[in-house]
Coordinates of N, CA and C in Angstrom, one line a residue:
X218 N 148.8 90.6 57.9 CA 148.1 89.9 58.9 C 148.2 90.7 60.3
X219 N 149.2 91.2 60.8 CA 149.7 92.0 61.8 C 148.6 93.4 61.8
X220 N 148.8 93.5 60.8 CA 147.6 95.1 60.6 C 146.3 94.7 61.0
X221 N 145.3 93.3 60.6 CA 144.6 93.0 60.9 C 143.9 92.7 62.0
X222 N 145.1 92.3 62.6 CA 145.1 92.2 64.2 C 145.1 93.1 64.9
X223 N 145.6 94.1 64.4 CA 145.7 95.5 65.2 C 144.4 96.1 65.4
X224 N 144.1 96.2 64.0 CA 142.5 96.9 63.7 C 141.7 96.6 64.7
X225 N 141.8 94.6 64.5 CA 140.6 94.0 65.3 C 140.6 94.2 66.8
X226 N 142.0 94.2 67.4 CA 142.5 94.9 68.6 C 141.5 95.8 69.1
X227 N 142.1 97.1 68.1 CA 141.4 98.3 68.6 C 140.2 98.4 68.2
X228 N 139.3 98.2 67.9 CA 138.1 97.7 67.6 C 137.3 97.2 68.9
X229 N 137.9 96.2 69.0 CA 137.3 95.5 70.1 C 137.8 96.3 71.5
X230 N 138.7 96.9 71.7 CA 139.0 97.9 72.7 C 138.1 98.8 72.7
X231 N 137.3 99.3 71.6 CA 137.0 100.7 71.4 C 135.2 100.2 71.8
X232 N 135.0 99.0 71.6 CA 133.7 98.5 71.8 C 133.6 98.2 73.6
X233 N 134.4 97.4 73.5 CA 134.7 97.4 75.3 C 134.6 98.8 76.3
X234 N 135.3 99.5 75.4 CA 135.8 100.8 76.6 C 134.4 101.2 76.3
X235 N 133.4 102.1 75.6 CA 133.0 102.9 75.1 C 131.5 102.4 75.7
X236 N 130.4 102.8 76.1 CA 129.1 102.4 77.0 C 127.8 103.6 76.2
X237 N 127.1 102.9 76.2 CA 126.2 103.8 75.6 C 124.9 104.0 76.7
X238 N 125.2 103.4 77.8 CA 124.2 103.8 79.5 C 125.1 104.9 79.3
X239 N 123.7 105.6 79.9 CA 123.3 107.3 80.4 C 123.3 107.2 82.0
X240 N 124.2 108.0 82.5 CA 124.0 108.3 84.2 C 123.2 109.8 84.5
X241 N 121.8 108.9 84.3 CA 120.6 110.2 85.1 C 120.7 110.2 86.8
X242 N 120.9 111.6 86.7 CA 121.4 112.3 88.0 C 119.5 112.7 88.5
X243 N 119.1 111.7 89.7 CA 118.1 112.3 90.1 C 117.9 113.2 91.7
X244 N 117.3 114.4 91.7 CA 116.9 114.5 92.9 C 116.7 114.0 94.2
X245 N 116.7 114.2 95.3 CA 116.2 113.7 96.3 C 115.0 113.7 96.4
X246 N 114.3 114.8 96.2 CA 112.8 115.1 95.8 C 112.5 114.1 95.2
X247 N 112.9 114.2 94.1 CA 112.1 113.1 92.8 C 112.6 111.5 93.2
X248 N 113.3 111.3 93.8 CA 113.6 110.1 94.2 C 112.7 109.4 95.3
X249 N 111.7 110.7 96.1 CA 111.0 110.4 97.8 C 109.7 110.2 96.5
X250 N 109.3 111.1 95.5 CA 108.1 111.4 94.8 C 107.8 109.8 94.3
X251 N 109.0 109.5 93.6 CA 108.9 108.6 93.2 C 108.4 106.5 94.0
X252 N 108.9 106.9 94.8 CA 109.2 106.1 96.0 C 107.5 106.0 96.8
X253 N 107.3 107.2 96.8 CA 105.9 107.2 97.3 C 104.7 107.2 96.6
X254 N 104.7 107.5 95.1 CA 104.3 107.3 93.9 C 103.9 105.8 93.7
X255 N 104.9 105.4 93.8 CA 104.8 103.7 94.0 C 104.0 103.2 94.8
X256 N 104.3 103.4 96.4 CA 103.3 102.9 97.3 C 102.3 103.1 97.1
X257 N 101.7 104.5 96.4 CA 100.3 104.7 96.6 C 100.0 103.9 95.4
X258 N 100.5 103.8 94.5 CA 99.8 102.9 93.2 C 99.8 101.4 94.0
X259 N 100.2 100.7 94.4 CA 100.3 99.1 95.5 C 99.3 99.0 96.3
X260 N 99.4 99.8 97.3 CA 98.4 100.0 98.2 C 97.1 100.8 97.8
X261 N 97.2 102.0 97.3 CA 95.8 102.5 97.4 C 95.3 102.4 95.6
X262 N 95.5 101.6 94.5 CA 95.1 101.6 93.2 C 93.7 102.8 92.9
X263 N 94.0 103.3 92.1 CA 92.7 104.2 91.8 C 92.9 105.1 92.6
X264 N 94.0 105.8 93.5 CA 94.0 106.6 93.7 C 94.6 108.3 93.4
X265 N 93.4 109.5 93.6 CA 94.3 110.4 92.3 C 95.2 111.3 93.4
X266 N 95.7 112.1 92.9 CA 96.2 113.3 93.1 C 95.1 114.6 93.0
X267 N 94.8 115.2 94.3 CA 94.1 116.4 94.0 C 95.2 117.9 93.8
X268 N 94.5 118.4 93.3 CA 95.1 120.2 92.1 C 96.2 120.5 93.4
X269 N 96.6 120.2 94.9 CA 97.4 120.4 95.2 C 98.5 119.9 95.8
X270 N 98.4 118.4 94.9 CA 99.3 117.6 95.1 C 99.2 116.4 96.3
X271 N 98.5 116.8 96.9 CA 97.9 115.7 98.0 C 97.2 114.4 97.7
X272 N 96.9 113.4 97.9 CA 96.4 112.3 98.2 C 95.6 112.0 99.4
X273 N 94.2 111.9 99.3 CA 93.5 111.9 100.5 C 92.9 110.7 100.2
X274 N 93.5 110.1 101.6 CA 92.7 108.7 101.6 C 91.3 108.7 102.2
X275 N 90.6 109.4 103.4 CA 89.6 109.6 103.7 C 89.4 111.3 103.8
X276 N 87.6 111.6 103.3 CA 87.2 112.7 104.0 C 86.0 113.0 104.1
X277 N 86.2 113.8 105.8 CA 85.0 113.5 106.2 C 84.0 115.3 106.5
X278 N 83.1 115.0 105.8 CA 82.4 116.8 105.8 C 82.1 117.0 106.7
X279 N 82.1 118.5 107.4 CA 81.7 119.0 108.2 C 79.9 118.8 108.6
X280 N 80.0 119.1 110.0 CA 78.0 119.4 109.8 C 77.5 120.6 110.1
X281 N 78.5 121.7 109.9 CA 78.0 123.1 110.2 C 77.7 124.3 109.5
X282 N 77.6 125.0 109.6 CA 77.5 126.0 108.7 C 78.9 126.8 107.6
X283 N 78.8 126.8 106.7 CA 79.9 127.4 105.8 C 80.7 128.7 106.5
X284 N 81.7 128.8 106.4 CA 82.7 129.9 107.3 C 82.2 131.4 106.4
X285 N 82.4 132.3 107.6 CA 82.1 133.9 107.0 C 83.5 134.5 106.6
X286 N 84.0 135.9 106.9 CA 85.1 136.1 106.6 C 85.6 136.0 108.2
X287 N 85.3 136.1 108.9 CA 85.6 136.2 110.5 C 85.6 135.1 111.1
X288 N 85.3 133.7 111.0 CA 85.4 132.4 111.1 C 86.5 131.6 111.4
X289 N 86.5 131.1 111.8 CA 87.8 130.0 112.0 C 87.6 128.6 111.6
X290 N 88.3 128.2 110.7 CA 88.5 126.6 110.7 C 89.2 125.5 111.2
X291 N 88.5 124.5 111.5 CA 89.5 123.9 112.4 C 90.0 122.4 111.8
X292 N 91.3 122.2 111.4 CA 91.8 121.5 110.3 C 92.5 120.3 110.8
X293 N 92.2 118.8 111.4 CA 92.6 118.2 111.5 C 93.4 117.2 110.3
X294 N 95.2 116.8 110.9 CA 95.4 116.0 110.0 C 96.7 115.3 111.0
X295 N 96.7 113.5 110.5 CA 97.8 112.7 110.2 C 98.2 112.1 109.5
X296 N 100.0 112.2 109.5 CA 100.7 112.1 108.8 C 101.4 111.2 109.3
X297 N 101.7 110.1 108.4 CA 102.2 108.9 108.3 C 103.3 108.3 107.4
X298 N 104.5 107.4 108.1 CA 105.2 107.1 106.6 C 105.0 105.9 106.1
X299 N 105.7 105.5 105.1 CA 104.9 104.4 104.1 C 105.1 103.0 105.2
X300 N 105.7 102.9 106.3 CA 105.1 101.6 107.1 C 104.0 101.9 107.8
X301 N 103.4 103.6 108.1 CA 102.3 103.2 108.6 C 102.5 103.9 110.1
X302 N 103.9 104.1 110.4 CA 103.9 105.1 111.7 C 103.3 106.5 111.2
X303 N 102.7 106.7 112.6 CA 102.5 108.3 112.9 C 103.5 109.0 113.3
X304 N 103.9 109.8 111.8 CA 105.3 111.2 112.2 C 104.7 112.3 112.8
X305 N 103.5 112.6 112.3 CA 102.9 114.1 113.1 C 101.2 114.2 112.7
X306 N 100.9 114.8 113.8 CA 99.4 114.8 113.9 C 98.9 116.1 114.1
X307 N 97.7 116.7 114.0 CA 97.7 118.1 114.7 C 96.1 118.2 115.7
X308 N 96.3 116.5 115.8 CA 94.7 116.1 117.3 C 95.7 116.5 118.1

């Protein structure tokens, strides 16, 4: 009987101690990706990702003539965090 108890003992110790959760170690990157990932699925649904990773909520075309090689463009943008303040602009 003593043996049996032992077993069940260790048994049940060995069930207790032992965890079969995995501790995934994430980025900071992938953690902001993620995080933002989210907002844009909430707030903006149907929204894609263009080939360079950006998310453009509005855009608006030019009304001029196509640039040569000697041309200049002039590239406005704001940047915003997920409440919605302006962190940087380049008006």
């Amino acid at each position: 009987m003593r043996i049996i108890k032992t077993i069940l003992l260790t048994l049940t110790c060995a069930c207790v101690l032992s965890s079969c959760a995995k501790d995934l170690i994430y980025s900071n990157f992938d953690l902001q990706k993620r995080v933002r990932d989210a907002w844009i699925r909430i707030n903006y649904p149907g929204l894609q990702e263009d080939q360079f990773g950006l998310y453009r909520l509005s855009v608006t075309p030019g009304n001029g003539t196509k640039p040569k090689d000697s041309s200049y463009i002039f590239f406005n943008m704001n940047e915003r965090d997920l409440e919605g303040t302006y962190t940087s602009t380049s008006d």
